[in-house]
CSV table of C-alpha atoms in Angstrom, one decimal:
chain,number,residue,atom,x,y,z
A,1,UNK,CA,-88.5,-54.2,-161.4
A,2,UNK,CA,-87.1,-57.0,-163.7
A,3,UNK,CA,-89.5,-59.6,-165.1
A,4,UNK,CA,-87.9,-61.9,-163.4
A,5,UNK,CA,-88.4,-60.6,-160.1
A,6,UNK,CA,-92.1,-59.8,-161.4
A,7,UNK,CA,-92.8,-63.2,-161.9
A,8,UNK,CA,-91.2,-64.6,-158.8
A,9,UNK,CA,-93.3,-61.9,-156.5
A,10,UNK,CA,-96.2,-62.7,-158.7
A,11,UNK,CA,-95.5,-66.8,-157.8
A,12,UNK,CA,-95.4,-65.7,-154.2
A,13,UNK,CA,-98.4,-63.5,-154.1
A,14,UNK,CA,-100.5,-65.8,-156.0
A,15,UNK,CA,-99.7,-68.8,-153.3
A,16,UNK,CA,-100.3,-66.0,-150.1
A,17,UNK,CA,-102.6,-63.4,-151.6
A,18,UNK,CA,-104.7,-63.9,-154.6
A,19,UNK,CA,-105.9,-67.5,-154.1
A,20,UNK,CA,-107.3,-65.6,-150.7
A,21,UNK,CA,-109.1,-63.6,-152.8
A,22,UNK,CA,-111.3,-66.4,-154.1
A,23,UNK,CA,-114.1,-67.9,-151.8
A,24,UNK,CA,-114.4,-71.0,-153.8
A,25,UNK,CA,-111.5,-71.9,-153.6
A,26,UNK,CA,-111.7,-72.9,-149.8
A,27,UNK,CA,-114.3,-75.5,-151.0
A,28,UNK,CA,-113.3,-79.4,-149.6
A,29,UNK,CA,-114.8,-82.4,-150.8
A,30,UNK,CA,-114.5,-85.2,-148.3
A,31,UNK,CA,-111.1,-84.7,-146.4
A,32,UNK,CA,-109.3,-82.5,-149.0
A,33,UNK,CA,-109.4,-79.7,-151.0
A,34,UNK,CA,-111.0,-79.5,-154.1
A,35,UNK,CA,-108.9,-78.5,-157.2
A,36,UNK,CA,-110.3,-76.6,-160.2
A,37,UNK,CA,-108.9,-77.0,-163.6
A,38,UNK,CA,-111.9,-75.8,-165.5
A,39,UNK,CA,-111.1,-72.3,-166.1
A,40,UNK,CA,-111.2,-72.4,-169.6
A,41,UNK,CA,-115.4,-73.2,-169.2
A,42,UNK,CA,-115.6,-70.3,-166.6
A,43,UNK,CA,-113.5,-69.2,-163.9
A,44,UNK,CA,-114.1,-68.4,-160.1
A,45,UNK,CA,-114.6,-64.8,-159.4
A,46,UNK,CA,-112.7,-62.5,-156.3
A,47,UNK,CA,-114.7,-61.4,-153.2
A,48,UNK,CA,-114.4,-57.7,-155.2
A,49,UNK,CA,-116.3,-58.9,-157.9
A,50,UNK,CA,-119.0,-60.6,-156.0
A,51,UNK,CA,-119.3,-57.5,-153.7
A,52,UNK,CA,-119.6,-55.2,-156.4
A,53,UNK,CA,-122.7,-57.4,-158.2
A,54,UNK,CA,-124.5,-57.6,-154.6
A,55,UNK,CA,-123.8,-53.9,-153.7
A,56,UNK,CA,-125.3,-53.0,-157.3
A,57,UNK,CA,-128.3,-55.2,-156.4
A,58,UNK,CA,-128.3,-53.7,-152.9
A,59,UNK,CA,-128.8,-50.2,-153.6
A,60,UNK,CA,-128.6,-48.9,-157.0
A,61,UNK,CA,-130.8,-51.3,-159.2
A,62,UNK,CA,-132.2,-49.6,-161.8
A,63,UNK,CA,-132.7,-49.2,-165.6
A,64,UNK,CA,-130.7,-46.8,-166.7
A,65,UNK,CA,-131.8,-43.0,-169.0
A,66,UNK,CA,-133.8,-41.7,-165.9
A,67,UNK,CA,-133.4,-38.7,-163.5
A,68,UNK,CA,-133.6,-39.8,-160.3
A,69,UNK,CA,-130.1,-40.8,-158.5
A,70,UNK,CA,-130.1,-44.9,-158.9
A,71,UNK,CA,-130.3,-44.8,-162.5
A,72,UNK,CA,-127.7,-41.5,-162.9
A,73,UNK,CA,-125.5,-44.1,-160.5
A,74,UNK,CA,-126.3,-46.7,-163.1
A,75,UNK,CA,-125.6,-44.9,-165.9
A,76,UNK,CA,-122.0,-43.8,-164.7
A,77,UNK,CA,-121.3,-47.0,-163.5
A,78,UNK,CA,-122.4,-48.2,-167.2
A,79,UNK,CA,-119.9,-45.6,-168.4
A,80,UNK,CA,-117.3,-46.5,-166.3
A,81,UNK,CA,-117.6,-50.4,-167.4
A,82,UNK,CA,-116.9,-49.5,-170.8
A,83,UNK,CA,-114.0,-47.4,-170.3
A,84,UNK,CA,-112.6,-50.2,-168.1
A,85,UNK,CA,-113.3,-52.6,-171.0
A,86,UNK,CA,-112.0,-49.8,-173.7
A,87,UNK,CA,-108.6,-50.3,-171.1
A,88,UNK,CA,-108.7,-54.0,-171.2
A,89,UNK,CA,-108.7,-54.4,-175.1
A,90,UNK,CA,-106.4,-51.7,-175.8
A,91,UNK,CA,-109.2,-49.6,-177.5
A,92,UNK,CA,-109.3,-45.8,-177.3
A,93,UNK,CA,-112.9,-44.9,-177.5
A,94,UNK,CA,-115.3,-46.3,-174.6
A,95,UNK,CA,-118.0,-45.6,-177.0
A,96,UNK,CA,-116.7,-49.1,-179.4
A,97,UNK,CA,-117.6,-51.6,-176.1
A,98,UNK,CA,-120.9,-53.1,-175.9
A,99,UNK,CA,-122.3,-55.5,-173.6
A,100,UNK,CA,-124.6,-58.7,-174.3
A,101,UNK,CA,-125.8,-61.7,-172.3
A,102,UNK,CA,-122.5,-63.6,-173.9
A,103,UNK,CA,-120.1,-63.8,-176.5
A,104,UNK,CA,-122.4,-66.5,-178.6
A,105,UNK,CA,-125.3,-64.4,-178.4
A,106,UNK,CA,-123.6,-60.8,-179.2
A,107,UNK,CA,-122.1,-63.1,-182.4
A,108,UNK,CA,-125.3,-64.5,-183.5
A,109,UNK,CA,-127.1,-60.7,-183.2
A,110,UNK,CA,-123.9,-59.2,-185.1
A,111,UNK,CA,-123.9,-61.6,-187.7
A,112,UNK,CA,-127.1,-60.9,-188.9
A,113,UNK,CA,-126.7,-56.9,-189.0
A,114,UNK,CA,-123.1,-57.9,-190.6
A,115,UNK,CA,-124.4,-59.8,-192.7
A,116,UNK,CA,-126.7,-57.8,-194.7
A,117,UNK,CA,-124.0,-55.9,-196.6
A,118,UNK,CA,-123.2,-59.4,-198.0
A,119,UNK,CA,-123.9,-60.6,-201.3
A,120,UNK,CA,-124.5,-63.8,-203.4
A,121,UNK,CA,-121.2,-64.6,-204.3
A,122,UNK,CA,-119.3,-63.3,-201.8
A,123,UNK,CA,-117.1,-65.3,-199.5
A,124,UNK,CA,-116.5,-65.5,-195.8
A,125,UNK,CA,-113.5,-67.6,-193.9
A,126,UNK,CA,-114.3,-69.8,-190.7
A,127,UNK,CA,-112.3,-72.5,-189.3
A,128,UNK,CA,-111.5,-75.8,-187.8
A,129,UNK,CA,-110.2,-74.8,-184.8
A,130,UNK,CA,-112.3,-72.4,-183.4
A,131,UNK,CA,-115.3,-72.8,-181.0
A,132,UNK,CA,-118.3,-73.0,-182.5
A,133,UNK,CA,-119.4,-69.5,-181.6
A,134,UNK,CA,-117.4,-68.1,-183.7
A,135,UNK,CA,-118.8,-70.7,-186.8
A,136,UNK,CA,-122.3,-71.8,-186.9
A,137,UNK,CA,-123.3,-67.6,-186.6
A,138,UNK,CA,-121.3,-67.3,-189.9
A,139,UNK,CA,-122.1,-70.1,-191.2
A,140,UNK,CA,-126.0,-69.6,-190.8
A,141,UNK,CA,-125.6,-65.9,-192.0
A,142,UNK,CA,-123.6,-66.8,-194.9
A,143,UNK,CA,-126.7,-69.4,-196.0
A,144,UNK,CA,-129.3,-67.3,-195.7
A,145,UNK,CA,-127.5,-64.5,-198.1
A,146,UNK,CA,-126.1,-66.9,-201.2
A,147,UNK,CA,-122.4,-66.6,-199.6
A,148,UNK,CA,-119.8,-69.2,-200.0
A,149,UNK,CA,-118.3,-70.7,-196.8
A,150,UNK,CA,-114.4,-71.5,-196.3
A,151,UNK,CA,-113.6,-73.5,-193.4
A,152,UNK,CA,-109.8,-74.0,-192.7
A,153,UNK,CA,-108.6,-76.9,-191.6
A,154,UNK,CA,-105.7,-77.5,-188.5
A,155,UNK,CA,-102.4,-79.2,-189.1
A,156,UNK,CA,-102.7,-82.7,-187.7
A,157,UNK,CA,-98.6,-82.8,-186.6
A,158,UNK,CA,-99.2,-80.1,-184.0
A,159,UNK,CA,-102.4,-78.9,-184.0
A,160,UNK,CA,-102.5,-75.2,-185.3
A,161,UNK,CA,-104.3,-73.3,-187.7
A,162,UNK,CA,-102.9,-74.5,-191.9
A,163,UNK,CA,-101.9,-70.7,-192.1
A,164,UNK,CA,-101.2,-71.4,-196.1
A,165,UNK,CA,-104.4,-73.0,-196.4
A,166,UNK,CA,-106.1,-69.8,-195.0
A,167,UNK,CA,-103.7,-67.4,-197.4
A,168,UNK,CA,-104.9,-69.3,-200.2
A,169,UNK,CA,-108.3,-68.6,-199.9
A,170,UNK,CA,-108.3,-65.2,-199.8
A,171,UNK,CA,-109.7,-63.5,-202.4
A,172,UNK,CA,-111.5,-60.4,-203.4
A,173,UNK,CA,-114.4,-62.0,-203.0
A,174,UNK,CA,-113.5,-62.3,-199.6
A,175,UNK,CA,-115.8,-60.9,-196.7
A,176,UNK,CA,-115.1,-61.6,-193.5
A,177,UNK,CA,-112.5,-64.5,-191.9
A,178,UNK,CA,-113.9,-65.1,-188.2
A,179,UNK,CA,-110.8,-66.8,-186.3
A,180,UNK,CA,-110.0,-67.3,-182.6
A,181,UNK,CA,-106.9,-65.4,-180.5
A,182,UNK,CA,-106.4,-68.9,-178.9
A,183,UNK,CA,-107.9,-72.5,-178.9
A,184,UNK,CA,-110.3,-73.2,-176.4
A,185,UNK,CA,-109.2,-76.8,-177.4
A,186,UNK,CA,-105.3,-77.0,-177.3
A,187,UNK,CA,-103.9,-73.8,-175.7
A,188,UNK,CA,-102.4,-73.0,-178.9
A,189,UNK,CA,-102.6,-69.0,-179.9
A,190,UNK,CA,-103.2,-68.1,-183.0
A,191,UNK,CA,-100.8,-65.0,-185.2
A,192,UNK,CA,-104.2,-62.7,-185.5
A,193,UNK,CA,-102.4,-59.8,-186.3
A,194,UNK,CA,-100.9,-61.5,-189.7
A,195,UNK,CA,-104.0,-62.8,-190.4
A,196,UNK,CA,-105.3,-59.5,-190.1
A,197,UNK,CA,-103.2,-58.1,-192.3
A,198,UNK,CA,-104.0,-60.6,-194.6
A,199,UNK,CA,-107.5,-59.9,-194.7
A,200,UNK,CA,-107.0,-56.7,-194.8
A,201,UNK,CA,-105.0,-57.2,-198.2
A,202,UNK,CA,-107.4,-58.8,-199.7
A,203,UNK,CA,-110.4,-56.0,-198.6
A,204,UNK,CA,-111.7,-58.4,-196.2
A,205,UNK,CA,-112.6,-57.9,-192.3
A,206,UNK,CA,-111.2,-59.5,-189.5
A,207,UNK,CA,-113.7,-61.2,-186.8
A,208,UNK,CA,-111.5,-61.8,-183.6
A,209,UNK,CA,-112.7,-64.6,-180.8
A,210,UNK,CA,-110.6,-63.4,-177.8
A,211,UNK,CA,-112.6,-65.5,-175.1
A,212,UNK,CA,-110.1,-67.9,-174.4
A,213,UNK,CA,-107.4,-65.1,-174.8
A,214,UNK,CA,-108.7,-63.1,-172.1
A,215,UNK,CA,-107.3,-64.7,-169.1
A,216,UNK,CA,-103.8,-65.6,-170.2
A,217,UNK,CA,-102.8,-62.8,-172.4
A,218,UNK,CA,-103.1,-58.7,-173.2
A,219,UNK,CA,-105.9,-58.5,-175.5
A,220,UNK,CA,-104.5,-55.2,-177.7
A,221,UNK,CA,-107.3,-54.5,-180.7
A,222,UNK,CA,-105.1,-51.7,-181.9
A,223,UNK,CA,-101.6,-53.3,-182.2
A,224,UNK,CA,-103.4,-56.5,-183.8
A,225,UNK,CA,-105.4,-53.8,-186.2
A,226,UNK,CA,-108.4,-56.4,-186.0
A,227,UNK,CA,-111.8,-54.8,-187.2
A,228,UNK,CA,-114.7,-56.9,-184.7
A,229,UNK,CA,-113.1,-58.2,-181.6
A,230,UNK,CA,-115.5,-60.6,-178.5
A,231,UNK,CA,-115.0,-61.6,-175.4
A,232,UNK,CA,-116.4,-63.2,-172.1
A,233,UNK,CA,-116.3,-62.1,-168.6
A,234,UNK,CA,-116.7,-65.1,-166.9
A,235,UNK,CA,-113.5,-66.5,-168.4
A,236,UNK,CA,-111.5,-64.2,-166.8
A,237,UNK,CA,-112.9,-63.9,-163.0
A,238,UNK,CA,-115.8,-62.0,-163.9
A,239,UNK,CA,-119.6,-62.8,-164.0
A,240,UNK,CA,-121.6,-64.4,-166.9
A,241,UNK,CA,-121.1,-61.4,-169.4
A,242,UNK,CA,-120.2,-60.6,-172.8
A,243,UNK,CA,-118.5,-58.6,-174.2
A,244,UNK,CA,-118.1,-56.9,-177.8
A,245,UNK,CA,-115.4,-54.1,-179.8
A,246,UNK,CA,-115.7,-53.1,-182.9
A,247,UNK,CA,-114.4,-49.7,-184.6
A,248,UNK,CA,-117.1,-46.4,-184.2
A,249,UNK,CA,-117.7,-45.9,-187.4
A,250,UNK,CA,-119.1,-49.8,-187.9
A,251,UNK,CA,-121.2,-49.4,-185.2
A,252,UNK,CA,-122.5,-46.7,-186.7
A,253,UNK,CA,-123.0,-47.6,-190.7
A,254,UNK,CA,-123.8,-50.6,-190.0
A,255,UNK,CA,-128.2,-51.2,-189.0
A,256,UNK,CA,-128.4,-53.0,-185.7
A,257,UNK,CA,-131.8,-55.1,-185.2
A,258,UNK,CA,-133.5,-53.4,-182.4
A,259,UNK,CA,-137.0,-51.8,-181.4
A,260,UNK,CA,-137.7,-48.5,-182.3
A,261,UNK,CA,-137.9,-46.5,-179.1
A,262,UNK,CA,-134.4,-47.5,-178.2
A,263,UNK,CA,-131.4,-45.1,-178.8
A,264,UNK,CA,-129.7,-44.6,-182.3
A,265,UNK,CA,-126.3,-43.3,-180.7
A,266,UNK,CA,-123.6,-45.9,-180.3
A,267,UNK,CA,-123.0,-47.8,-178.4
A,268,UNK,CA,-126.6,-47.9,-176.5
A,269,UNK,CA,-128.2,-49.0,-180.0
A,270,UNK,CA,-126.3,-52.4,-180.3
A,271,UNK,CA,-127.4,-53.0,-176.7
A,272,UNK,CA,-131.0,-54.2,-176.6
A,273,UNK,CA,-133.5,-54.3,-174.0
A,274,UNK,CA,-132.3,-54.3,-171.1
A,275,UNK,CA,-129.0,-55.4,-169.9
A,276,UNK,CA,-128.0,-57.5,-166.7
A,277,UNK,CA,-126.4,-54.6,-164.9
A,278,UNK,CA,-125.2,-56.2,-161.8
A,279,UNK,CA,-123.4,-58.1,-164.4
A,280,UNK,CA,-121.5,-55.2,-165.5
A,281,UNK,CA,-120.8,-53.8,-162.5
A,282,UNK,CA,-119.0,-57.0,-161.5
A,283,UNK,CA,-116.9,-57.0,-165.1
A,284,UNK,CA,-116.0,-53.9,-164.2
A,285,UNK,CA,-114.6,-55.3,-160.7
A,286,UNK,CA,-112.9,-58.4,-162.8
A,287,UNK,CA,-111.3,-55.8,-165.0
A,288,UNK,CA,-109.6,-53.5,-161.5
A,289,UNK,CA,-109.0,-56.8,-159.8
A,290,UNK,CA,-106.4,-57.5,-162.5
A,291,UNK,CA,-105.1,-54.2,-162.7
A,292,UNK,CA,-104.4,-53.9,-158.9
A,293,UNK,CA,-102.4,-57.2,-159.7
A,294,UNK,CA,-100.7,-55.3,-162.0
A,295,UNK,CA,-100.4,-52.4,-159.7
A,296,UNK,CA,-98.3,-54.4,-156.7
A,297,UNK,CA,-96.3,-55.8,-159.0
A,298,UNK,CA,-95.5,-52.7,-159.9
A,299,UNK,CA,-95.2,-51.2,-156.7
A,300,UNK,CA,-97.1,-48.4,-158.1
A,301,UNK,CA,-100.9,-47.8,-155.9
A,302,UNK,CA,-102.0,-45.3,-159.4
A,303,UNK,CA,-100.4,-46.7,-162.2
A,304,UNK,CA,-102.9,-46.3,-164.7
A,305,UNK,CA,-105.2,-48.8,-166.0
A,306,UNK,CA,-103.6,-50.2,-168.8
A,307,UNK,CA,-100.2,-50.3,-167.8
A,308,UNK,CA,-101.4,-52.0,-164.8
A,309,UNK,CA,-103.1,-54.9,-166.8
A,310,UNK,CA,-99.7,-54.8,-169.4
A,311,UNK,CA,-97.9,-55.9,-166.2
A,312,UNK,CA,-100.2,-57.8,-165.0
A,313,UNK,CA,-100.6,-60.1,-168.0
A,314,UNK,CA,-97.3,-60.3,-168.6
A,315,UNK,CA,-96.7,-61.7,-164.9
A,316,UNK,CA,-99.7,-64.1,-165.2
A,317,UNK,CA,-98.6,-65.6,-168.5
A,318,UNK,CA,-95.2,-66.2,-167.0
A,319,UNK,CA,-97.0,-67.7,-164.4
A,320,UNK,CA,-99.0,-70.2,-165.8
A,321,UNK,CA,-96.4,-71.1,-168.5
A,322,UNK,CA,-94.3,-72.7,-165.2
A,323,UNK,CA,-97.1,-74.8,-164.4
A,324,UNK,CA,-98.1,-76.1,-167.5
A,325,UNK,CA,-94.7,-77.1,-169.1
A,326,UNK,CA,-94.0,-79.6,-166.4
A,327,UNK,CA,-97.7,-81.0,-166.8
A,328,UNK,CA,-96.5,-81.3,-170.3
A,329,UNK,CA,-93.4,-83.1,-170.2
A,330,UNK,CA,-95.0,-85.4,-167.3
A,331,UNK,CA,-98.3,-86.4,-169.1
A,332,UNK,CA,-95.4,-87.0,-172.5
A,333,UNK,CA,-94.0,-90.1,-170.3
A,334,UNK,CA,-97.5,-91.7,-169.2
A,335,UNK,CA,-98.1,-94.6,-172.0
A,336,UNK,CA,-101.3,-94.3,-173.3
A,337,UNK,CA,-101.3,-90.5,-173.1
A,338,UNK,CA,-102.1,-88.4,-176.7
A,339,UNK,CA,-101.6,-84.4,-176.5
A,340,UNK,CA,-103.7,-82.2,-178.8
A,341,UNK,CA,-101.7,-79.3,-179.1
A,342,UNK,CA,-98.1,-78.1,-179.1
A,343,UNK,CA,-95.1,-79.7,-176.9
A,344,UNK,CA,-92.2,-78.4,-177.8
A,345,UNK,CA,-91.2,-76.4,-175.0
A,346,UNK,CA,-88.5,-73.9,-178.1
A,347,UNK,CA,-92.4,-72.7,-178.7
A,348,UNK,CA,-94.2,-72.0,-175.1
A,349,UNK,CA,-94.8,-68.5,-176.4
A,350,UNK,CA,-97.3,-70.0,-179.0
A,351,UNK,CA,-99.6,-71.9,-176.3
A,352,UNK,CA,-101.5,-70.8,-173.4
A,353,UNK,CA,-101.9,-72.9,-170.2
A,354,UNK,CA,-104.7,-75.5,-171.6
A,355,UNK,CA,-104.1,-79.2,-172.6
A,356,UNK,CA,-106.5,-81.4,-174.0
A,357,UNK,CA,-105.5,-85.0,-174.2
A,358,UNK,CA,-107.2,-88.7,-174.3
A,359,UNK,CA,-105.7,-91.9,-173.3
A,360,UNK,CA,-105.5,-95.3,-175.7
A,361,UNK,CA,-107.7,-97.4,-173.4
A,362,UNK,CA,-109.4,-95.1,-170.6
A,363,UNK,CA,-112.5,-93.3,-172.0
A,364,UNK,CA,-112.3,-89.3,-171.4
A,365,UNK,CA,-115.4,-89.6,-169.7
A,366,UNK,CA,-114.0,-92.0,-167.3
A,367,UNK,CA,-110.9,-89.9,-166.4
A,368,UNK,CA,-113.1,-86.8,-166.1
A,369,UNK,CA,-115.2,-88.8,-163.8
A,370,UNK,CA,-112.1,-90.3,-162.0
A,371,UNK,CA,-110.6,-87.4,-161.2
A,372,UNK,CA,-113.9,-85.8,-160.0
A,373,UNK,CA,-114.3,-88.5,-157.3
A,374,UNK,CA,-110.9,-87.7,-156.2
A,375,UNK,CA,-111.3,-83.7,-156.0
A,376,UNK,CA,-109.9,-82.2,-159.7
A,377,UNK,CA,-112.5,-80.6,-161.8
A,378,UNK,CA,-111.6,-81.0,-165.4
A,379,UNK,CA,-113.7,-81.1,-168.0
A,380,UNK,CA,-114.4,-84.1,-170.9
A,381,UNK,CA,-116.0,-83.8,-174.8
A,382,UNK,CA,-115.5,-81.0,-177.4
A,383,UNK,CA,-115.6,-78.0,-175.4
A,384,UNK,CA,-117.9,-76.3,-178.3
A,385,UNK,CA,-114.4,-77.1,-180.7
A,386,UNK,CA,-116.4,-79.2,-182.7
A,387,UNK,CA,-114.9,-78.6,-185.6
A,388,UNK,CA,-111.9,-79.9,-183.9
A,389,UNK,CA,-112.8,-83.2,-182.7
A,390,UNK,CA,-114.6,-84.0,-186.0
A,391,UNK,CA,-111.8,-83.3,-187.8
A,392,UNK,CA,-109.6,-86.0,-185.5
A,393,UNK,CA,-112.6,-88.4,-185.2
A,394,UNK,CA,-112.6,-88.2,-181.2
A,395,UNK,CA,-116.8,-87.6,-181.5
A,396,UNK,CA,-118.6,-88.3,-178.9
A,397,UNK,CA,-116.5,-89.2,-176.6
A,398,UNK,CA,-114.4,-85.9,-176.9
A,399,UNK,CA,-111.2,-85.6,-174.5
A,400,UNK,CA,-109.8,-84.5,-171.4
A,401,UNK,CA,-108.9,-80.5,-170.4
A,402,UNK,CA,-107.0,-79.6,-168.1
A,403,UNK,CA,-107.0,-75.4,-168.0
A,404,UNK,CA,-105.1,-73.7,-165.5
A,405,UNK,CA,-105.0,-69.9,-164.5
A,406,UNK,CA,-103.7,-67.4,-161.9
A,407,UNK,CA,-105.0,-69.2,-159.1
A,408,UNK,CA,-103.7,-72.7,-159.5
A,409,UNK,CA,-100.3,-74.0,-158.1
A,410,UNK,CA,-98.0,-76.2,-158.7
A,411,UNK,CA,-98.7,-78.5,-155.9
A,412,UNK,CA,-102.0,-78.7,-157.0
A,413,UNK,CA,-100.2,-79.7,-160.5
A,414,UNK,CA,-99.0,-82.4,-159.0
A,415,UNK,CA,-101.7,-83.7,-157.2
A,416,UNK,CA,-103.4,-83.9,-161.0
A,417,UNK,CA,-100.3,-85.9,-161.9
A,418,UNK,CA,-100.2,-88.4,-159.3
A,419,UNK,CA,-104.5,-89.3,-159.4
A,420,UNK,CA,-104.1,-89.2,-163.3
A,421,UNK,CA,-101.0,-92.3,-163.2
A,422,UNK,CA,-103.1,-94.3,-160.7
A,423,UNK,CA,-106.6,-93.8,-162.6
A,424,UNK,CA,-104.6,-95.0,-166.5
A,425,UNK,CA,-102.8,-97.9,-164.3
A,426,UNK,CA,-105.5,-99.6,-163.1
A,427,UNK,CA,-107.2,-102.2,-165.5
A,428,UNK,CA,-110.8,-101.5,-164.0
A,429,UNK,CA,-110.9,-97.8,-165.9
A,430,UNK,CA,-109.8,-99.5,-169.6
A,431,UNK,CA,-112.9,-99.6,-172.2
């Protein structure tokens, strides 16, 4: 099948099939339908994955290590999570996936077993355009053990990361540079695997924020040759889960903080207490609902995993890039209207389907809370970027998102469109 007629299927399935799929999506408010641009703060989830959390619940709830059959059934289910996970990161060991509550709490605990091998002196990388999960952890670790902190700044002519800048200060006193796949912020995506490389020059690891990745894009740890690499489930039609890869043979040098009784074998001794296993048992779900996208676009019932979610990506991306170039080149021709991110359509494949934006005299609060009373969920502020909006002065009041996924269509792109022009047109919403 040609990519083109991949995508076009895709386009027609996701209208008919896969919006089906998604109970919340049914949801009115008032007389219409509701429409939800604020995927890139958590998505919706299928019926599978809701099924698969209540059938956990239901009749195999247990903690897992025992020998009676609900916690054997939990621990293969545990097993088969990872390996799902190991699929969707393009790892080849299960054994390098752990789970944790989120991605800003796996970050904070791995920081401070990172950390330790750290000296006075040293030097760790951060930046400007990342959420702050991927920052203050650093940036707290880095205090507490004597190490200096870089923090690169963005370009201010279109919003992505001063590569040079971030070059430049690599030394061998470098550590670790912590860096996001894609801005939660603008859409943009960032070229991880030459800043990888980079690092790696200069002896330094590579901490990789993939949360905003996840749903637009193939995560692939192996081709990017990244050393620590997060994620979250919820981002990408899954439950509130995070999720964590890192080599083997880090997991098991470095000392994890953890109670004594609990194992010392990876990956069960970066995992502590106990985990939310419904939750993994609907990431698991998320992770075979996308691939059985990528399986009927395939036409293939057991194409295997990660082919399936290579196709499946690929399709989505193409997807999503359709509905957000012409929200793009619309919002460009609305006066008032600012875009935080790239708009030149020569480079679509360097942005993901995510705009931020603010208006001269309508308050981002106000157009959030506009288009609310009208049915369009977006969301308004930093997002956690607040490196970003410090950096362009937009603090408190933040901006606008608009983040659309799979599920969204182009009608309900212009829908957006038309509430947005009436809410900056009318003199009651200016400041």
């Amino acid at each position: 099948m040609t990519t083109t007629a991949t995508s076009q299927l895709f386009q027609h399935a996701t209208a008919l099939n896969y919006r089906e799929q998604f109970p919340a999506l049914k949801r009115r408010q008032g007389n219409q339908s509701l429409v939800f641009f604020d995927g890139p703060a958590g998505t919706h989830v299928p019926n599978a994955v809701i099924d698969a959390m209540a059938n956990y619940l239901r009749y195999q709830n247990a903690n897992h290590g025992g020998t009676f059959v609900t916690s054997r059934e939990t621990d293969a289910m545990l097993v088969a999570a990872m390996e799902a996970f190991a699929d969707f990161v393009g790892a080849r060991d299960p054994q390098e996936i752990i789970f944790g509550q989120n991605m800003t709490s796996l970050t904070f605990a791995f920081s401070r077993a990172l950390s330790q091998t750290w000296n006075a002196g040293d030097e760790i990388i951060v930046t400007r355009l990342d959420h702050d999960a991927n920052v203050t952890p650093w940036v707290m670790a880095a205090r507490e053990r004597g190490v200096t902190v870089h923090t690169i700044p963005f370009r201010q002519d279109d919003y992505t990361l001063d590569l040079e800048r971030l070059r430049n200060c690599l030394s061998s006193r470098t550590r670790l540079v912590a860096v996001g796949c894609a801005s939660n912020a603008t859409g943009g995506v960032n070229p991880v695997k030459q800043i990888g490389e980079w690092a790696h020059a200069a002896g330094a690891e590579i901490f990789v924020d993939a949360v905003h990745f996840g749903p637009h894009g193939l995560i692939d740890v192996l081709d990017w040759d990244c050393d620590y690499l997060t994620c979250s489930a919820y981002k990408f039609f899954g439950p509130h889960l995070g999720i964590m890869w890192a080599r083997a043979h880090r997991f098991r040098e470095l000392t994890p903080y953890k109670v004594r009784p609990s194992s010392d074998e990876i990956p069960w001794r970066w995992m502590t207490g106990t985990q939310s296993h419904e939750s993994i048992a609907g990431g698991l779900a998320a992770i075979e609902y996308l691939a059985n996208i990528g399986r009927e676009l395939a036409e293939d019932a057991h194409l295997a995993r990660r082919e399936a979610l290579v196709t499946a990506m690929a399709s989505i991306q193409k997807y999503e890039s359709s509905l957000i170039w012409p929200l793009i080149q619309t919002l460009q021709t609305v006066p008032g209207i600012k875009i935080y991110g790239i708009t030149d359509p020569m480079r679509a494949r360097e942005r993901f389907s995510t705009i931020s934006f603010t208006h001269d005299r309508v308050p981002a609060s106000r157009i959030a809370r506009e288009l609310a009373d009208r049915g369009i969920c977006v969301w308004h502020g930093n997002y956690y970027a607040l490196q970003f909006t410090e950096q362009l002065g937009l603090e408190p009041e933040g901006m606008v998102r608009v983040g659309l996924v799979h599920y969204n269509t182009a009608d309900e792109v212009q829908r957006l469109i038309r509430e947005l022009s009436e809410i900056v047109a009318d003199p009651s919403n200016y400041a």
